[in-house]
Short mmCIF file of C-alpha atoms and ligand atoms in Angstrom, two decimals:
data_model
loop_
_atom_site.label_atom_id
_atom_site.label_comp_id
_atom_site.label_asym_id
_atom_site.label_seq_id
_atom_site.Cartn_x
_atom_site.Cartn_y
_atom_site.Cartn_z
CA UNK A 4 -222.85 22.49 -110.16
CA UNK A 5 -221.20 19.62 -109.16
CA UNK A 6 -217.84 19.36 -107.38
CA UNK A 7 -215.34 17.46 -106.75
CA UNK A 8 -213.29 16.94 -102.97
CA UNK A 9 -210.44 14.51 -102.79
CA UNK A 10 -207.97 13.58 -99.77
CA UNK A 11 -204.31 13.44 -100.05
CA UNK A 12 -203.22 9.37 -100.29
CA UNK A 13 -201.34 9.05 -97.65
CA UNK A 14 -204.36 9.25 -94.64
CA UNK A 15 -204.76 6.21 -92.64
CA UNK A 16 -206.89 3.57 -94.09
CA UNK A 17 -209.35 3.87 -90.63
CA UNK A 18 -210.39 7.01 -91.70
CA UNK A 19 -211.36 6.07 -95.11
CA UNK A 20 -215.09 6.00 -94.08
CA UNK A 21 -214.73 8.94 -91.96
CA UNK A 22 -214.31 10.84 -95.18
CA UNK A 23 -216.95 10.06 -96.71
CA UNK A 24 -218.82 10.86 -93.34
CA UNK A 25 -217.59 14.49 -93.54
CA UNK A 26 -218.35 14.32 -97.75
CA UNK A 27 -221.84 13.87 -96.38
CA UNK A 28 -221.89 16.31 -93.60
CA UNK A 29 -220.00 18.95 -96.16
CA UNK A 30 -223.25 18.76 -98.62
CA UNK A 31 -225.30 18.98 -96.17
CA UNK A 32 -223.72 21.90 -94.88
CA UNK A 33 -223.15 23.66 -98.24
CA UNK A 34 -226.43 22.27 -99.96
CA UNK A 35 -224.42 21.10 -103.14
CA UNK A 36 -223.35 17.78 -104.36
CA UNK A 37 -219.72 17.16 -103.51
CA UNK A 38 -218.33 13.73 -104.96
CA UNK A 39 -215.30 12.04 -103.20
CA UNK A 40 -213.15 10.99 -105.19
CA UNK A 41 -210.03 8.71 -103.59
CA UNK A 42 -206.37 8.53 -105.27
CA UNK A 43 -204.08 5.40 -104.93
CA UNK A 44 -200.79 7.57 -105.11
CA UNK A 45 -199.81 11.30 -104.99
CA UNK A 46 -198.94 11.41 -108.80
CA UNK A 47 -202.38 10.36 -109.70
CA UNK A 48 -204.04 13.01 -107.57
CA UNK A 49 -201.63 15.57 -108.95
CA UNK A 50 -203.01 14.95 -112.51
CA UNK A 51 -206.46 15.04 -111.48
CA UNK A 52 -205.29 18.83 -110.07
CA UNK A 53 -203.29 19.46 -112.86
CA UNK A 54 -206.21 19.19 -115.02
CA UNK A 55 -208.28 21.52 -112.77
CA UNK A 56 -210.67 17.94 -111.77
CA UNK A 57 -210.39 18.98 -107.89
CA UNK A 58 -212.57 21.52 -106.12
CA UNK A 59 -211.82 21.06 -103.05
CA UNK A 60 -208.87 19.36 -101.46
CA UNK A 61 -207.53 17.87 -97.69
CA UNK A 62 -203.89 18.25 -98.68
CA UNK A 63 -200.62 17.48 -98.43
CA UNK A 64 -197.95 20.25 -97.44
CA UNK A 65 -195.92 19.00 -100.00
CA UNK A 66 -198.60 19.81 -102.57
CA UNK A 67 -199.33 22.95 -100.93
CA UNK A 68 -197.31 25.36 -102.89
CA UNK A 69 -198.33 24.23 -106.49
CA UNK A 70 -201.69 24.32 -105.42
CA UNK A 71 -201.65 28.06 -103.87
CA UNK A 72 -199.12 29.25 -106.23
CA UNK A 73 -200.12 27.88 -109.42
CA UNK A 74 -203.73 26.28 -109.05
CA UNK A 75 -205.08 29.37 -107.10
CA UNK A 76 -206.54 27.23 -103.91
CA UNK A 77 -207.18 29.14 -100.69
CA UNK A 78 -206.43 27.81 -97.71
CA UNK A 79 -209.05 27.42 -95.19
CA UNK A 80 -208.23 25.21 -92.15
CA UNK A 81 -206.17 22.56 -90.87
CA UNK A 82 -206.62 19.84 -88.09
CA UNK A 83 -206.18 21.53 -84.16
CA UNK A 84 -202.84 20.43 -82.89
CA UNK A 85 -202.08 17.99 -85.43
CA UNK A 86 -198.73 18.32 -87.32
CA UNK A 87 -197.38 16.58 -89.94
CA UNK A 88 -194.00 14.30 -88.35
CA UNK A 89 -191.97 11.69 -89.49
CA UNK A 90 -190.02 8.88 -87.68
CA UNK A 91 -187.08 7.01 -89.01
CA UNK A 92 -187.81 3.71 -87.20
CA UNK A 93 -185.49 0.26 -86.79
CA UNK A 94 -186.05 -3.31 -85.95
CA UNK A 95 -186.76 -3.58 -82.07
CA UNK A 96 -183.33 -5.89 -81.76
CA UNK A 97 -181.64 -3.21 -84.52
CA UNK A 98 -177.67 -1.96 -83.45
CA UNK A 99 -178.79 0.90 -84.70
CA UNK A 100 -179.31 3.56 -81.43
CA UNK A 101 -178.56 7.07 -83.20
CA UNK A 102 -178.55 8.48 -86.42
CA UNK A 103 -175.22 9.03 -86.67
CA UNK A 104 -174.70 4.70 -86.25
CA UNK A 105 -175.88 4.14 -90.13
CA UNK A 106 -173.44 3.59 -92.60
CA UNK A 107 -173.46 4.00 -96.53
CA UNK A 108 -175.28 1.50 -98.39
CA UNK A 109 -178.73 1.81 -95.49
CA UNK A 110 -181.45 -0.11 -96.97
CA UNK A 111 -184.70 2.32 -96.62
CA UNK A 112 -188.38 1.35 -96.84
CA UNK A 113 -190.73 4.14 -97.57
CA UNK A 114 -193.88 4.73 -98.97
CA UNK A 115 -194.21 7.92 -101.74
CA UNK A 116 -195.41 10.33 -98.86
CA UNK A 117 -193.42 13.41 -100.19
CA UNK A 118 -193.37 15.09 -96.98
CA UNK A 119 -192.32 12.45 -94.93
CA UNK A 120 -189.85 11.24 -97.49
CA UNK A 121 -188.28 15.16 -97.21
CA UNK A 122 -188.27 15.36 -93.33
CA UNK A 123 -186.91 11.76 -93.10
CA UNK A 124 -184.09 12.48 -95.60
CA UNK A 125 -183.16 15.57 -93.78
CA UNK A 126 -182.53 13.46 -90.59
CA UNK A 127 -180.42 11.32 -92.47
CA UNK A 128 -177.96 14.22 -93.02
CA UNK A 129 -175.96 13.93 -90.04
CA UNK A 130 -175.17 10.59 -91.15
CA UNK A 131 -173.86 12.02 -94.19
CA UNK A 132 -176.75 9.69 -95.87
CA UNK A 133 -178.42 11.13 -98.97
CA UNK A 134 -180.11 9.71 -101.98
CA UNK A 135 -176.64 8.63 -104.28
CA UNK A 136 -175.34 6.43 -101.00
CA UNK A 137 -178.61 4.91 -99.88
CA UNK A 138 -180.87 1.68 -101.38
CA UNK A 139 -184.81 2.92 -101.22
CA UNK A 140 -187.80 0.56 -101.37
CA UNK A 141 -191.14 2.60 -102.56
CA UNK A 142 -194.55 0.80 -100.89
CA UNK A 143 -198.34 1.28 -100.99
CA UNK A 144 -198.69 1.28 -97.45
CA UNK A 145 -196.59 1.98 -93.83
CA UNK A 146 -197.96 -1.77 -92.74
CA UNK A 147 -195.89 -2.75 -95.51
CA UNK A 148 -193.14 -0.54 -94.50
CA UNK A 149 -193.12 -2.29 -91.24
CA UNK A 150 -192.97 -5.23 -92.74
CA UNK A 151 -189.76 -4.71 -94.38
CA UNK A 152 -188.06 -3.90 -90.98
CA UNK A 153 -189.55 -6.67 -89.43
CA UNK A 154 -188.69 -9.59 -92.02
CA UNK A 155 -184.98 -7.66 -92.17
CA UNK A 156 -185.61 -6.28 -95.71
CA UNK A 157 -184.71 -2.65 -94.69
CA UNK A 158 -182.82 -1.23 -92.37
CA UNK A 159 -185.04 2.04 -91.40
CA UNK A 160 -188.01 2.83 -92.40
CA UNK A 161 -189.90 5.89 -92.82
CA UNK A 162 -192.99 6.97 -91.27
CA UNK A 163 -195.69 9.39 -91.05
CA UNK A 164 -195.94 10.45 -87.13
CA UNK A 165 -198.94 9.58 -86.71
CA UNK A 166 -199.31 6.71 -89.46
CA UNK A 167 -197.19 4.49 -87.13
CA UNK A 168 -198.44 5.57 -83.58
CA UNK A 169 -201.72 4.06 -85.35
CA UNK A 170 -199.78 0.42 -86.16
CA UNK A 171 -201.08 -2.62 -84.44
CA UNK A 172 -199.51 -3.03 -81.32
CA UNK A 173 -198.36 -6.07 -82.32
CA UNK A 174 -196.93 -4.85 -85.10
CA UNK A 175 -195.35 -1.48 -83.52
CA UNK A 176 -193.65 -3.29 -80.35
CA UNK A 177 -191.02 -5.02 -82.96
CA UNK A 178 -190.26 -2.01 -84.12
CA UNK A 179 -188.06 1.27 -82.39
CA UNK A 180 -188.21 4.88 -83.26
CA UNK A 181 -184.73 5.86 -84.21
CA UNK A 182 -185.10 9.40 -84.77
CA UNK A 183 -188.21 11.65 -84.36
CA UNK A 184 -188.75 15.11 -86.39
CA UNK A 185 -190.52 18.16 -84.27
CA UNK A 186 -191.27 20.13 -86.74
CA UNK A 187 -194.47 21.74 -85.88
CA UNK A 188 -195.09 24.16 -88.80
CA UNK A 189 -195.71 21.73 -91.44
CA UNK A 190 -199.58 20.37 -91.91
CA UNK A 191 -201.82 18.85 -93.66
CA UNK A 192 -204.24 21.29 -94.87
CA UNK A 193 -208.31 21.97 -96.49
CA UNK A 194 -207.96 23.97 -99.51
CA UNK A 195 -210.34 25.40 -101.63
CA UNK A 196 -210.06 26.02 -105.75
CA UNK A 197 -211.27 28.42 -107.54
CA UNK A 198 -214.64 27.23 -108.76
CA UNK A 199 -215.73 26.49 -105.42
CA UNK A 200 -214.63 29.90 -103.64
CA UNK A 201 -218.43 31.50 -103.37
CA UNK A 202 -219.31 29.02 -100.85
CA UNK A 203 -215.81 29.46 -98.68
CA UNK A 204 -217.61 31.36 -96.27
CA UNK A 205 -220.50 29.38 -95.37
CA UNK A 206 -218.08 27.03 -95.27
CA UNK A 207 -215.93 28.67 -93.17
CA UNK A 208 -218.56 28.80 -90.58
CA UNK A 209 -219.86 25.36 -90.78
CA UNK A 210 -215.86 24.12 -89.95
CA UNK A 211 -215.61 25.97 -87.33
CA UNK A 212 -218.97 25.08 -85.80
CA UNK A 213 -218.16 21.49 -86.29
CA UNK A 214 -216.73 20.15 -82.90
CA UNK A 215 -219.88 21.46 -81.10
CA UNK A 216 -222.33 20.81 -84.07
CA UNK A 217 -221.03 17.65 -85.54
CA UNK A 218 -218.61 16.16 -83.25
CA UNK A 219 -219.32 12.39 -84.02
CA UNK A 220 -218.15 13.49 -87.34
CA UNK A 221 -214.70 14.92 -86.68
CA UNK A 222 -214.03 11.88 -84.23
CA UNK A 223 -214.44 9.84 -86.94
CA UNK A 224 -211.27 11.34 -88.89
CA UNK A 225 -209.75 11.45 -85.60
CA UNK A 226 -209.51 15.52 -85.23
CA UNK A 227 -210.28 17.21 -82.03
CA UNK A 228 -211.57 19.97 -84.40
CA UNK A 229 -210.12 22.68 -87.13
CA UNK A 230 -207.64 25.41 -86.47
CA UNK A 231 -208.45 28.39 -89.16
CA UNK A 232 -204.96 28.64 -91.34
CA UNK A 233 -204.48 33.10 -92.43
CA UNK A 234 -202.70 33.15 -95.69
CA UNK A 235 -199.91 34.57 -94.06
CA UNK A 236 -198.91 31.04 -92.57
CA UNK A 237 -199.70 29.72 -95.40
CA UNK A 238 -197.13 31.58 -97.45
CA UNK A 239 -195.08 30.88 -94.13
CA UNK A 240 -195.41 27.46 -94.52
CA UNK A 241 -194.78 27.02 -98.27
CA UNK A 242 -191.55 29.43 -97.88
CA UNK A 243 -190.43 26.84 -95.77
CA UNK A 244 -190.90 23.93 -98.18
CA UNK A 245 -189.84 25.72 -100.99
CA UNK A 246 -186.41 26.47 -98.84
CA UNK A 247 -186.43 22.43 -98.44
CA UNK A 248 -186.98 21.57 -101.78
CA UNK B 14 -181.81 49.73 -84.36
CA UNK B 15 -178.46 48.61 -82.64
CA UNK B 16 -178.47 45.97 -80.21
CA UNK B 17 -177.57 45.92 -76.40
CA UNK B 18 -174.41 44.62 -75.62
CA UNK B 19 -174.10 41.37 -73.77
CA UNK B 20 -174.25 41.08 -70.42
CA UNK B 21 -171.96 39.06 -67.75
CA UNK B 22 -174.27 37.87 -65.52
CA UNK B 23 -176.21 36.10 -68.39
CA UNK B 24 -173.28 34.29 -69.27
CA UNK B 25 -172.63 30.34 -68.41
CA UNK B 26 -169.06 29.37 -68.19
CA UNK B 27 -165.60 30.77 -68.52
CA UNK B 28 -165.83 33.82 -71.61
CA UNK B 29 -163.80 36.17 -73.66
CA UNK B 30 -164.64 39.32 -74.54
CA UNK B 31 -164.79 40.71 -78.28
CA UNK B 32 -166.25 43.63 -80.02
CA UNK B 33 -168.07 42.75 -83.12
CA UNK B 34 -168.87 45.51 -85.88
CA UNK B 35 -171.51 44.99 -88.26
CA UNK B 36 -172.60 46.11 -91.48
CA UNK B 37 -174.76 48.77 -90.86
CA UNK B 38 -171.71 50.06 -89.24
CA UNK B 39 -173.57 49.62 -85.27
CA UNK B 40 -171.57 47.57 -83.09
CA UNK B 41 -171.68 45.98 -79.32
CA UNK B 42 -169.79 43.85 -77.14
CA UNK B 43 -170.19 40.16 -76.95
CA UNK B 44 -168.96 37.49 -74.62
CA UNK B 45 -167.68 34.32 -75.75
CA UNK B 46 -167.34 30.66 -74.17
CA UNK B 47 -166.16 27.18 -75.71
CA UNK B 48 -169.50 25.85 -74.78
CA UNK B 49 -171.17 24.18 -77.71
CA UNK B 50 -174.83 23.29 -77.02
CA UNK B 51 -175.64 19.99 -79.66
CA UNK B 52 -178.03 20.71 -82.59
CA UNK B 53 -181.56 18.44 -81.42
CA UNK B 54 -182.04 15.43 -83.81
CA UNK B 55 -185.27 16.00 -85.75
CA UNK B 56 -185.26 19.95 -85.35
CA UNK B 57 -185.52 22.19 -88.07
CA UNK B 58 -185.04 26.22 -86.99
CA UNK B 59 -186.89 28.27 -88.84
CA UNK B 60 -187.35 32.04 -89.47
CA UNK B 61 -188.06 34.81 -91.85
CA UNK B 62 -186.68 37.90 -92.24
CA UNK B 63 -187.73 41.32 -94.40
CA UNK B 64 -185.16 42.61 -97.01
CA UNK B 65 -182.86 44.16 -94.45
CA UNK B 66 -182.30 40.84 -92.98
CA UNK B 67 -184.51 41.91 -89.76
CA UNK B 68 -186.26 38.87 -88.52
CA UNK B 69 -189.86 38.76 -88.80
CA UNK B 70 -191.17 35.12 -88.08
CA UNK B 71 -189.42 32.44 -86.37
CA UNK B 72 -190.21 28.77 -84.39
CA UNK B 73 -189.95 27.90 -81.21
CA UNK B 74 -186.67 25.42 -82.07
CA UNK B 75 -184.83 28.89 -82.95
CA UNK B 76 -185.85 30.16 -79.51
CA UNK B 77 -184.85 27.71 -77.71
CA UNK B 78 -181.29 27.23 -79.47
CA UNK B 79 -180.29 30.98 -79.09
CA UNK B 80 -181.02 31.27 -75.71
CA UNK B 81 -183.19 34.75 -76.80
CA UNK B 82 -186.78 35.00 -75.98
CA UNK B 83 -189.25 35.33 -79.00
CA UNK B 84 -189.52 38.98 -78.46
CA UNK B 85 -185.87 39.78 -77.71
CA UNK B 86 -186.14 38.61 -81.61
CA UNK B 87 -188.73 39.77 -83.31
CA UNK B 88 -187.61 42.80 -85.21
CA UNK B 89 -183.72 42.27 -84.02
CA UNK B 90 -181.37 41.86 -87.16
CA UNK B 91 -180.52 38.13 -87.94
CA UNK B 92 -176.73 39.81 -87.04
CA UNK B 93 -177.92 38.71 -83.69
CA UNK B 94 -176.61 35.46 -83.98
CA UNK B 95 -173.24 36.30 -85.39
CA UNK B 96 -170.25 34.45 -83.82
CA UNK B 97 -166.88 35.91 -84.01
CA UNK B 98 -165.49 32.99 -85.44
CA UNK B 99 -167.12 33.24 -88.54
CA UNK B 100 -165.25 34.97 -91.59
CA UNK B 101 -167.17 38.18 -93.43
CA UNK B 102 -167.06 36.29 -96.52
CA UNK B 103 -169.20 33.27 -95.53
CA UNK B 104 -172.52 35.65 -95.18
CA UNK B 105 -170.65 38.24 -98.33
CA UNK B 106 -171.34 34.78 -100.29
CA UNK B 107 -174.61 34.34 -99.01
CA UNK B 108 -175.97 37.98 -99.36
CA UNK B 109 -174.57 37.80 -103.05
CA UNK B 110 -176.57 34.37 -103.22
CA UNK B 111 -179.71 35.67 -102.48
CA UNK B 112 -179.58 39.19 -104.06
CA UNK B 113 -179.25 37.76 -107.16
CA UNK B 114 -182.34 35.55 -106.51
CA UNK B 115 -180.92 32.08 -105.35
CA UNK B 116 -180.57 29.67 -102.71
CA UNK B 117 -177.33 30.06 -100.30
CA UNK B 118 -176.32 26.51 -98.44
CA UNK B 119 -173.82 26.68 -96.02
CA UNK B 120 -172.61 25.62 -92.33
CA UNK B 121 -172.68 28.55 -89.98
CA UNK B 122 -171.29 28.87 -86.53
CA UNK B 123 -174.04 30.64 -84.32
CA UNK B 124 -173.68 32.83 -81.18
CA UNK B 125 -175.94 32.21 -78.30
CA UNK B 126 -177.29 34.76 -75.77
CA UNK B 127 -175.35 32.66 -72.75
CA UNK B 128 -172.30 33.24 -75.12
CA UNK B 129 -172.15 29.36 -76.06
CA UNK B 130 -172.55 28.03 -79.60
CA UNK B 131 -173.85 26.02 -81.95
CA UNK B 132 -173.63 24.84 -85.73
CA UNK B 133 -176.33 24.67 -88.42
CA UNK B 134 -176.50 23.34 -91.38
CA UNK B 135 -178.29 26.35 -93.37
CA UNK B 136 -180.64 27.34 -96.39
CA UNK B 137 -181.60 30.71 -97.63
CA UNK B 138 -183.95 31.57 -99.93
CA UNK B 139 -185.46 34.45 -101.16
CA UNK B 140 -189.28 34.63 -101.53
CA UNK B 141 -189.92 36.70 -104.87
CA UNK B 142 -193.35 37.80 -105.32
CA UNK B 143 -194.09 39.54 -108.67
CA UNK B 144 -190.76 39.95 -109.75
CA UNK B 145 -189.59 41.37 -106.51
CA UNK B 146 -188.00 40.15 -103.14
CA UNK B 147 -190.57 40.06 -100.22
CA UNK B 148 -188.20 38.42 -98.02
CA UNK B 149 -185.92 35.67 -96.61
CA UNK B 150 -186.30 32.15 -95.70
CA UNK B 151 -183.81 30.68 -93.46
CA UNK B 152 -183.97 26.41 -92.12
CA UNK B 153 -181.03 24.98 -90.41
CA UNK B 154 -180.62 21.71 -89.93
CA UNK B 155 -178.56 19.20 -88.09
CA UNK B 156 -175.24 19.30 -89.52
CA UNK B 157 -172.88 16.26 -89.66
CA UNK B 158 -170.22 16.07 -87.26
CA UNK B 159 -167.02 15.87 -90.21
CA UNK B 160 -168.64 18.38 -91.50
CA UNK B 161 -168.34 20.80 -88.42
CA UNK B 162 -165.08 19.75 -87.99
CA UNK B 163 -163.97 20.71 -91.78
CA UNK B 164 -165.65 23.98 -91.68
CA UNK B 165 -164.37 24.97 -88.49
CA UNK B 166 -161.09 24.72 -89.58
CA UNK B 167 -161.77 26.10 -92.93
CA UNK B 168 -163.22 29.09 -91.35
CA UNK B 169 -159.62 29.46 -88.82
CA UNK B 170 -158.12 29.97 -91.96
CA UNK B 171 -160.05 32.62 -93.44
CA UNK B 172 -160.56 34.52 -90.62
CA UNK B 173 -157.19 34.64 -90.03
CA UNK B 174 -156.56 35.62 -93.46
CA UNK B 175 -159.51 38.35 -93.15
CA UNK B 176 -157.43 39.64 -90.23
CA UNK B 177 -153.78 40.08 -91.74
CA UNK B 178 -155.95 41.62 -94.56
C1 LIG C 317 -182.87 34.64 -93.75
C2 LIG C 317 -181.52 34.94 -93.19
C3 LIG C 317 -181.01 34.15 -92.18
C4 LIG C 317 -179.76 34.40 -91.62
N1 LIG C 317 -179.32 33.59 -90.62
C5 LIG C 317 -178.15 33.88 -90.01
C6 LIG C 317 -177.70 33.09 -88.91
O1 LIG C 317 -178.32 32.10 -88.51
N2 LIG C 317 -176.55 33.44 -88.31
C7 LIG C 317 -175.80 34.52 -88.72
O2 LIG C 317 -174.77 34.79 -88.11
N3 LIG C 317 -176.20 35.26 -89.78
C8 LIG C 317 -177.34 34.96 -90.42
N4 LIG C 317 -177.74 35.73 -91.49
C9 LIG C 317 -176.85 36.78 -91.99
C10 LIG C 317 -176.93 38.05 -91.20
O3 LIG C 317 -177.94 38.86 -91.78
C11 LIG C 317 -175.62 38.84 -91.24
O4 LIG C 317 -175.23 39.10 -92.58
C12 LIG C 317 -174.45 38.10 -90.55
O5 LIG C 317 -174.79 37.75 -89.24
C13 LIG C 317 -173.17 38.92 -90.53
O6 LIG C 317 -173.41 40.17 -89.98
P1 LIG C 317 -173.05 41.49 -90.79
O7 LIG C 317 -173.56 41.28 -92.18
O8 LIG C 317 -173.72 42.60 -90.09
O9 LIG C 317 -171.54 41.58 -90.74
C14 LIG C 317 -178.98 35.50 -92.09
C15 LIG C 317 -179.48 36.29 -93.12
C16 LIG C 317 -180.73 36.03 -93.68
C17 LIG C 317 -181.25 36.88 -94.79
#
């Protein structure tokens, strides 16, 4: 049989290859043929799951729920230590210093990250900002995000955590991190679907081997290694979002 | 399970003393000061309680805003955090909310362990598995200052209104 693994859209390009590197390492590990198959946006990976193409899947939280709930995945692990955070950042020289400085009428660059999008709406709150007195700019990519604060085209932008830690210096130093979330329950997650639970187990193992058996191979996704997830923060986890939504 | 009363000595700052009664009919004594401790930007508090409203999981933002350690928590009812200056029918409306299987929003003036406050901006849901309630989610969030202010005057008036009652 032949399956299929695909990555949420919104990981940083650098680790492209290093998902194909663990594609590799995951058929080696599981003796099958796993093919990788990368989506530009979220709602193009959510048909290819709504039409039962996906197998196995480095997700989203957002996606999380639909996929537990309704697609029967089973979560297996996520990254050690690494949660999913958003910043609301300005222009360095921005008057902005505090959340509560923005006015109605904020322009906001963002890419379709649904997580991030959620968490940074939420900090907009205390502003009394929401979606009916705001102007939002959807792009690709967080470089072009950036760019929109830089050339003045937005007044905050939204970011994954870790998506703008890993901007060019250059780039990052003109910008300022208004507002930080610290969440620390929501992450990004490996789930596996129905077809391909048999091999979960050997799986399993092999994962949890991997930062003394395969370290070159995490590094190059940038993990220090994989935290088992039980189902019970799982359901944890999704309660949350669900509460959010 | 009723809970200890509050103590002085693990209270900061000037405090009054009330005695708060709750549902299940326990009650204990509570100390109160104006001291409002500000909701962190970019927190979300977090827990889970079973049917009875007992709390089962929480995060370590809802630890650190109540002032309780994790396990003074952990199996203590959500009551816990009541503040005397909130009116019965605030959390009537929510338990009616999520009985009936919905979502309850509302802004909710919480009691600390060092007898300060704070406000939250909250959500409750209930988690229905196969037809039937499991539990209850709760996230608070950072609530906007107007907001407070309108609510905490709101809430003056129905108290007081609870009281002549
Ligand atoms: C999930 C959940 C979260 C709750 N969170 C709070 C809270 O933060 N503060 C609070 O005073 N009551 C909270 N309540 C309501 C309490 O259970 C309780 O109804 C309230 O404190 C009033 O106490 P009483 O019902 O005993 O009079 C929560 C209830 C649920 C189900």
């Amino acid at each position: 049989m032949k399956y299929h693994f695909t990555v949420s859209p919104d990981f940083t390009p650098e680790h492209i290859p290093g998902w194909f590197i663990f594609n590799t390492w995951m058929q080696k590990a599981l003796s099958e043929v796993i093919h990788l198959e990368l989506y530009d946006n979220f709602e193009s990976q959510r048909k290819a799951i709504q039409s039962n193409e996906i197998d196995i899947i480095y997700a989203n939280p957002y996606d999380a729920a639909f996929l537990v709930r309704e697609k029967k995945f089973a979560p297996l692990v996520k990254p050690t230590g690494k949660s999913d955070e958003a910043i609301i950042a300005v222009h360095e020289s921005s008057p902005f210093t505090c959340v509560e400085d923005l006015q109605p009428g904020t322009r906001i660059s963002r890419t379709d990250d649904p997580d991030v999008n959620m968490m940074s709406m939420i900090m907009l709150e205390p502003a009394e900002l929401d979606k009916q007195n705001t102007q939002s700019c959807t792009r690709d990519t967080y470089i072009l995000v950036a760019k929109d604060l830089i050339q003045g085209n937005a007044d905050i932008g939204f970011f994954l955590a870790e998506a703008f830690h890993d901007l060019s210096k250059l780039v990052r130093t003109q910008m300022r991190a208004l507002v930080s979330s610290h969440i620390r329950i929501i992450s990004h997650s490996l789930l596996v679907g129905p077809r391909m639970q048999p091999l979960t187990d050997t799986l399993l193992t092999a994962l949890t081997d991997m930062s003394s058996s395969s370290p070159a191979v995490l590094e190059s996704l940038g993990f220090d290694g994989w935290t088992l997830i039980n189902e019970e923060e799982m359901e944890f986890m999704i309660d949350l979002m669900d509460t959010l939504e | 399970m009723s809970l200890p009363d509050m103590q002085p000595d693990e209270i900061t700052g000037e405090y009054q003393e009330h005695t708060l009664t709750y549902h299940d009919q326990s009650s204990r004594r509570i100390f109160v000061t104006e001291i409002e401790t500000p909701y962190p930007d970019g927190h979300l508090i977090v827990s889970r309680t079973n049917p009875e409203g007992y709390i089962t999981h929480l995060n370590d933002s809802f630890v650190e805003m109540s002032g309780y350690s994790r396990q003074e928590l952990i199996n203590a009812p959500h009551y816990i955090l009541r503040h005397p200056d909130m009116p019965a029918a605030a959390f009537q409306d929510l338990w009616q909310t999520v009985t009936s299987g919905k979502k309850w929003n509302g802004y909710v003036k919480n009691l600390r362990k060092d007898g300060g406050f704070y406000w939250v901006y909250a959500t409750v849901i209930p988690n229905i598995r196969k037809n039937s309630v499991v539990s209850y989610t709760s996230v608070r969030r950072k609530p906007a200052r107007k907001k407070i202010e309108h609510y905490a005057s709101l809430y003056k008036t129905m108290l007081s209104s609870e009281h002549s009652a």
